[in-house]
Amino acid sequence: MKKEIGIMKDIFCRQIKWNLHSNRLLLFVLFIFPAYNFALNNNNQCDRFHVGTFIYESKVGKIIIIRKEKEEIDYREYPNHFIRQSVKWISSCTAEIKTLEMNDPILSPESINRSLNTTSYLHILETYPDGYLYKTTNRKGESDSYGKVQLYKGSL
């Protein structure tokens, strides 16, 4: 009789452990899947900012961005004062940006020479219906700037 009670206790303990393990697995799936799904959906939202006309506020005023598939031009004063850059999307929300040309009298010749042919990275951190939150980093991964870019609805 004692042996049978011991076997039943053993079976009961195994069943409890199995139920706890199953519940943990279920909780893990219930918490992780929505987070993964949100991240996946948010990344897909970045694609709509790969091409278009945008605007943001900088230290020197409003900057209008005209972004095409492989090129971006940032205008401080359209069409004369600009920075032209190549754009290569390395993921849905990250682009490699290389400065090709700069034409703006507020920039010193030394600043222009230092900036030409440098590579930086644009990271879209969060998307909104009317724009996105971004940060830029240099090749070393150090942050250069943060800001919010909005869709530009005006005329050039």
PDB file of C-alpha atoms in Angstrom:
ATOM      1  CA  MET A   1       0.000   0.000   0.000  1.00  0.00           C
ATOM      2  CA  LYS A   2       2.820   2.450   0.890  1.00  0.00           C
ATOM      3  CA  LYS A   3       4.516   1.616  -2.395  1.00  0.00           C
ATOM      4  CA  GLU A   4       1.326   2.430  -4.349  1.00  0.00           C
ATOM      5  CA  ILE A   5       0.937   5.739  -2.494  1.00  0.00           C
ATOM      6  CA  GLY A   6       4.569   6.583  -3.317  1.00  0.00           C
ATOM      7  CA  ILE A   7       3.982   5.797  -7.010  1.00  0.00           C
ATOM      8  CA  MET A   8       0.817   7.937  -7.031  1.00  0.00           C
ATOM      9  CA  LYS A   9       2.693  10.839  -5.368  1.00  0.00           C
ATOM     10  CA  ASP A  10       5.415  10.508  -7.994  1.00  0.00           C
ATOM     11  CA  ILE A  11       2.858  10.555 -10.828  1.00  0.00           C
ATOM     12  CA  PHE A  12       1.066  13.513  -9.222  1.00  0.00           C
ATOM     13  CA  CYS A  13       4.341  15.481  -8.870  1.00  0.00           C
ATOM     14  CA  ARG A  14       5.282  14.778 -12.500  1.00  0.00           C
ATOM     15  CA  GLN A  15       1.849  15.957 -13.639  1.00  0.00           C
ATOM     16  CA  ILE A  16       2.207  19.203 -11.669  1.00  0.00           C
ATOM     17  CA  LYS A  17       5.705  19.808 -13.115  1.00  0.00           C
ATOM     18  CA  TRP A  18       4.395  19.123 -16.632  1.00  0.00           C
ATOM     19  CA  ASN A  19       1.503  21.548 -16.132  1.00  0.00           C
ATOM     20  CA  LEU A  20       3.850  24.262 -14.823  1.00  0.00           C
ATOM     21  CA  HIS A  21       6.192  23.745 -17.766  1.00  0.00           C
ATOM     22  CA  SER A  22       3.286  23.894 -20.234  1.00  0.00           C
ATOM     23  CA  ASN A  23       1.957  27.071 -18.621  1.00  0.00           C
ATOM     24  CA  ARG A  24       5.385  28.729 -18.789  1.00  0.00           C
ATOM     25  CA  LEU A  25       5.684  27.824 -22.454  1.00  0.00           C
ATOM     26  CA  LEU A  26       2.209  29.186 -23.132  1.00  0.00           C
ATOM     27  CA  LEU A  27       2.999  32.450 -21.293  1.00  0.00           C
ATOM     28  CA  PHE A  28       6.272  32.761 -23.190  1.00  0.00           C
ATOM     29  CA  VAL A  29       4.485  32.375 -26.533  1.00  0.00           C
ATOM     30  CA  LEU A  30       1.700  34.765 -25.517  1.00  0.00           C
ATOM     31  CA  PHE A  31       4.172  37.513 -24.534  1.00  0.00           C
ATOM     32  CA  ILE A  32       6.863  37.068 -27.172  1.00  0.00           C
ATOM     33  CA  PHE A  33       4.701  36.616 -30.264  1.00  0.00           C
ATOM     34  CA  PRO A  34       2.886  39.985 -29.968  1.00  0.00           C
ATOM     35  CA  ALA A  35       6.195  41.798 -29.360  1.00  0.00           C
ATOM     36  CA  TYR A  36       7.760  40.094 -32.384  1.00  0.00           C
ATOM     37  CA  ASN A  37       4.692  40.838 -34.475  1.00  0.00           C
ATOM     38  CA  PHE A  38       4.766  44.519 -33.421  1.00  0.00           C
ATOM     39  CA  ALA A  39       8.460  44.821 -34.298  1.00  0.00           C
ATOM     40  CA  LEU A  40       7.854  43.157 -37.643  1.00  0.00           C
ATOM     41  CA  ASN A  41       4.939  45.454 -38.463  1.00  0.00           C
ATOM     42  CA  ASN A  42       6.833  48.558 -37.332  1.00  0.00           C
ATOM     43  CA  ASN A  43       9.783  47.647 -39.576  1.00  0.00           C
ATOM     44  CA  ASN A  44       7.461  47.320 -42.556  1.00  0.00           C
ATOM     45  CA  GLN A  45       6.309  50.883 -41.874  1.00  0.00           C
ATOM     46  CA  CYS A  46       9.845  52.173 -42.569  1.00  0.00           C
ATOM     47  CA  ASP A  47       9.593  51.265 -46.259  1.00  0.00           C
ATOM     48  CA  ARG A  48       7.165  54.096 -46.936  1.00  0.00           C
ATOM     49  CA  PHE A  49       9.893  56.620 -46.038  1.00  0.00           C
ATOM     50  CA  HIS A  50      12.484  55.299 -48.503  1.00  0.00           C
ATOM     51  CA  VAL A  51      11.203  57.668 -51.209  1.00  0.00           C
ATOM     52  CA  GLY A  52       9.413  60.992 -50.832  1.00  0.00           C
ATOM     53  CA  THR A  53       9.637  64.610 -49.734  1.00  0.00           C
ATOM     54  CA  PHE A  54      10.099  65.356 -46.044  1.00  0.00           C
ATOM     55  CA  ILE A  55      10.836  68.277 -43.726  1.00  0.00           C
ATOM     56  CA  TYR A  56      12.516  68.686 -40.348  1.00  0.00           C
ATOM     57  CA  GLU A  57      13.680  71.479 -38.087  1.00  0.00           C
ATOM     58  CA  SER A  58      17.454  71.855 -37.616  1.00  0.00           C
ATOM     59  CA  LYS A  59      19.712  74.364 -35.848  1.00  0.00           C
ATOM     60  CA  VAL A  60      19.890  76.409 -39.072  1.00  0.00           C
ATOM     61  CA  GLY A  61      16.189  76.301 -39.933  1.00  0.00           C
ATOM     62  CA  LYS A  62      13.820  74.056 -41.817  1.00  0.00           C
ATOM     63  CA  ILE A  63      15.412  71.444 -44.053  1.00  0.00           C
ATOM     64  CA  ILE A  64      13.500  69.903 -46.957  1.00  0.00           C
ATOM     65  CA  ILE A  65      14.584  66.384 -47.936  1.00  0.00           C
ATOM     66  CA  ILE A  66      13.888  65.024 -51.407  1.00  0.00           C
ATOM     67  CA  ARG A  67      14.676  61.315 -51.251  1.00  0.00           C
ATOM     68  CA  LYS A  68      14.745  59.067 -54.296  1.00  0.00           C
ATOM     69  CA  GLU A  69      15.613  55.391 -54.459  1.00  0.00           C
ATOM     70  CA  LYS A  70      19.402  55.895 -54.361  1.00  0.00           C
ATOM     71  CA  GLU A  71      19.862  59.602 -53.694  1.00  0.00           C
ATOM     72  CA  GLU A  72      18.799  62.237 -51.208  1.00  0.00           C
ATOM     73  CA  ILE A  73      19.134  66.001 -51.411  1.00  0.00           C
ATOM     74  CA  ASP A  74      18.683  68.090 -48.252  1.00  0.00           C
ATOM     75  CA  TYR A  75      17.783  71.703 -49.025  1.00  0.00           C
ATOM     76  CA  ARG A  76      18.210  74.537 -46.546  1.00  0.00           C
ATOM     77  CA  GLU A  77      17.019  77.001 -49.193  1.00  0.00           C
ATOM     78  CA  TYR A  78      15.522  75.400 -52.279  1.00  0.00           C
ATOM     79  CA  PRO A  79      17.139  75.062 -54.857  1.00  0.00           C
ATOM     80  CA  ASN A  80      20.479  76.800 -54.162  1.00  0.00           C
ATOM     81  CA  HIS A  81      21.728  75.598 -50.751  1.00  0.00           C
ATOM     82  CA  PHE A  82      21.878  71.817 -50.455  1.00  0.00           C
ATOM     83  CA  ILE A  83      23.698  68.646 -49.431  1.00  0.00           C
ATOM     84  CA  ARG A  84      23.521  65.751 -51.918  1.00  0.00           C
ATOM     85  CA  GLN A  85      23.993  62.223 -50.588  1.00  0.00           C
ATOM     86  CA  SER A  86      23.802  58.671 -51.874  1.00  0.00           C
ATOM     87  CA  VAL A  87      21.373  56.380 -50.043  1.00  0.00           C
ATOM     88  CA  LYS A  88      21.690  52.606 -49.736  1.00  0.00           C
ATOM     89  CA  TRP A  89      19.049  50.876 -47.616  1.00  0.00           C
ATOM     90  CA  ILE A  90      20.752  48.049 -45.726  1.00  0.00           C
ATOM     91  CA  SER A  91      17.549  47.083 -43.912  1.00  0.00           C
ATOM     92  CA  SER A  92      13.989  48.326 -43.877  1.00  0.00           C
ATOM     93  CA  CYS A  93      14.778  50.926 -41.197  1.00  0.00           C
ATOM     94  CA  THR A  94      18.516  51.603 -41.706  1.00  0.00           C
ATOM     95  CA  ALA A  95      20.216  53.429 -44.572  1.00  0.00           C
ATOM     96  CA  GLU A  96      23.872  54.015 -45.339  1.00  0.00           C
ATOM     97  CA  ILE A  97      24.330  57.673 -46.330  1.00  0.00           C
ATOM     98  CA  LYS A  98      27.410  58.993 -48.151  1.00  0.00           C
ATOM     99  CA  THR A  99      27.905  62.747 -48.647  1.00  0.00           C
ATOM    100  CA  LEU A 100      28.636  63.489 -52.326  1.00  0.00           C
ATOM    101  CA  GLU A 101      28.237  67.256 -52.728  1.00  0.00           C
ATOM    102  CA  MET A 102      27.678  70.273 -50.496  1.00  0.00           C
ATOM    103  CA  ASN A 103      26.677  73.765 -51.590  1.00  0.00           C
ATOM    104  CA  ASP A 104      25.787  76.048 -48.709  1.00  0.00           C
ATOM    105  CA  PRO A 105      27.501  79.342 -47.753  1.00  0.00           C
ATOM    106  CA  ILE A 106      27.001  78.737 -44.017  1.00  0.00           C
ATOM    107  CA  LEU A 107      29.420  75.780 -44.234  1.00  0.00           C
ATOM    108  CA  SER A 108      33.140  76.502 -44.110  1.00  0.00           C
ATOM    109  CA  PRO A 109      35.411  75.020 -46.813  1.00  0.00           C
ATOM    110  CA  GLU A 110      37.112  72.942 -44.073  1.00  0.00           C
ATOM    111  CA  SER A 111      33.766  71.563 -42.926  1.00  0.00           C
ATOM    112  CA  ILE A 112      32.815  70.700 -46.504  1.00  0.00           C
ATOM    113  CA  ASN A 113      36.150  68.957 -47.174  1.00  0.00           C
ATOM    114  CA  ARG A 114      35.881  67.011 -43.911  1.00  0.00           C
ATOM    115  CA  SER A 115      32.308  65.896 -44.694  1.00  0.00           C
ATOM    116  CA  LEU A 116      32.652  64.905 -48.352  1.00  0.00           C
ATOM    117  CA  ASN A 117      32.740  61.145 -48.976  1.00  0.00           C
ATOM    118  CA  THR A 118      32.029  60.355 -45.321  1.00  0.00           C
ATOM    119  CA  THR A 119      29.580  57.596 -44.509  1.00  0.00           C
ATOM    120  CA  SER A 120      26.929  57.788 -41.826  1.00  0.00           C
ATOM    121  CA  TYR A 121      23.849  55.754 -41.009  1.00  0.00           C
ATOM    122  CA  LEU A 122      20.216  56.817 -40.766  1.00  0.00           C
ATOM    123  CA  HIS A 123      18.198  54.723 -38.296  1.00  0.00           C
ATOM    124  CA  ILE A 124      14.413  55.075 -38.319  1.00  0.00           C
ATOM    125  CA  LEU A 125      13.514  54.423 -34.685  1.00  0.00           C
ATOM    126  CA  GLU A 126       9.760  54.891 -34.741  1.00  0.00           C
ATOM    127  CA  THR A 127       7.176  55.605 -37.412  1.00  0.00           C
ATOM    128  CA  TYR A 128       4.059  57.760 -37.312  1.00  0.00           C
ATOM    129  CA  PRO A 129       1.313  58.366 -39.869  1.00  0.00           C
ATOM    130  CA  ASP A 130       2.947  61.712 -40.799  1.00  0.00           C
ATOM    131  CA  GLY A 131       6.665  60.957 -40.330  1.00  0.00           C
ATOM    132  CA  TYR A 132       9.341  59.202 -38.326  1.00  0.00           C
ATOM    133  CA  LEU A 133      11.748  59.568 -35.421  1.00  0.00           C
ATOM    134  CA  TYR A 134      15.390  59.035 -36.403  1.00  0.00           C
ATOM    135  CA  LYS A 135      18.967  59.050 -35.230  1.00  0.00           C
ATOM    136  CA  THR A 136      22.133  59.193 -37.290  1.00  0.00           C
ATOM    137  CA  THR A 137      25.381  57.468 -36.381  1.00  0.00           C
ATOM    138  CA  ASN A 138      28.889  57.597 -37.757  1.00  0.00           C
ATOM    139  CA  ARG A 139      30.910  54.583 -38.903  1.00  0.00           C
ATOM    140  CA  LYS A 140      31.965  53.897 -35.303  1.00  0.00           C
ATOM    141  CA  GLY A 141      28.318  53.681 -34.221  1.00  0.00           C
ATOM    142  CA  GLU A 142      28.474  56.925 -32.247  1.00  0.00           C
ATOM    143  CA  SER A 143      25.275  58.999 -32.355  1.00  0.00           C
ATOM    144  CA  ASP A 144      25.453  62.206 -34.371  1.00  0.00           C
ATOM    145  CA  SER A 145      21.920  63.550 -34.221  1.00  0.00           C
ATOM    146  CA  TYR A 146      18.302  62.801 -33.354  1.00  0.00           C
ATOM    147  CA  GLY A 147      15.093  64.290 -34.631  1.00  0.00           C
ATOM    148  CA  LYS A 148      11.642  63.933 -36.077  1.00  0.00           C
ATOM    149  CA  VAL A 149      11.027  64.110 -39.812  1.00  0.00           C
ATOM    150  CA  GLN A 150       7.579  64.808 -41.234  1.00  0.00           C
ATOM    151  CA  LEU A 151       6.051  64.317 -44.647  1.00  0.00           C
ATOM    152  CA  TYR A 152       6.309  67.562 -46.615  1.00  0.00           C
ATOM    153  CA  LYS A 153       2.990  68.661 -48.065  1.00  0.00           C
ATOM    154  CA  GLY A 154       3.972  72.053 -49.478  1.00  0.00           C
ATOM    155  CA  SER A 155       5.286  73.011 -52.882  1.00  0.00           C
ATOM    156  CA  LEU A 156       8.959  73.486 -53.696  1.00  0.00           C
TER     157      LEU A 156
END
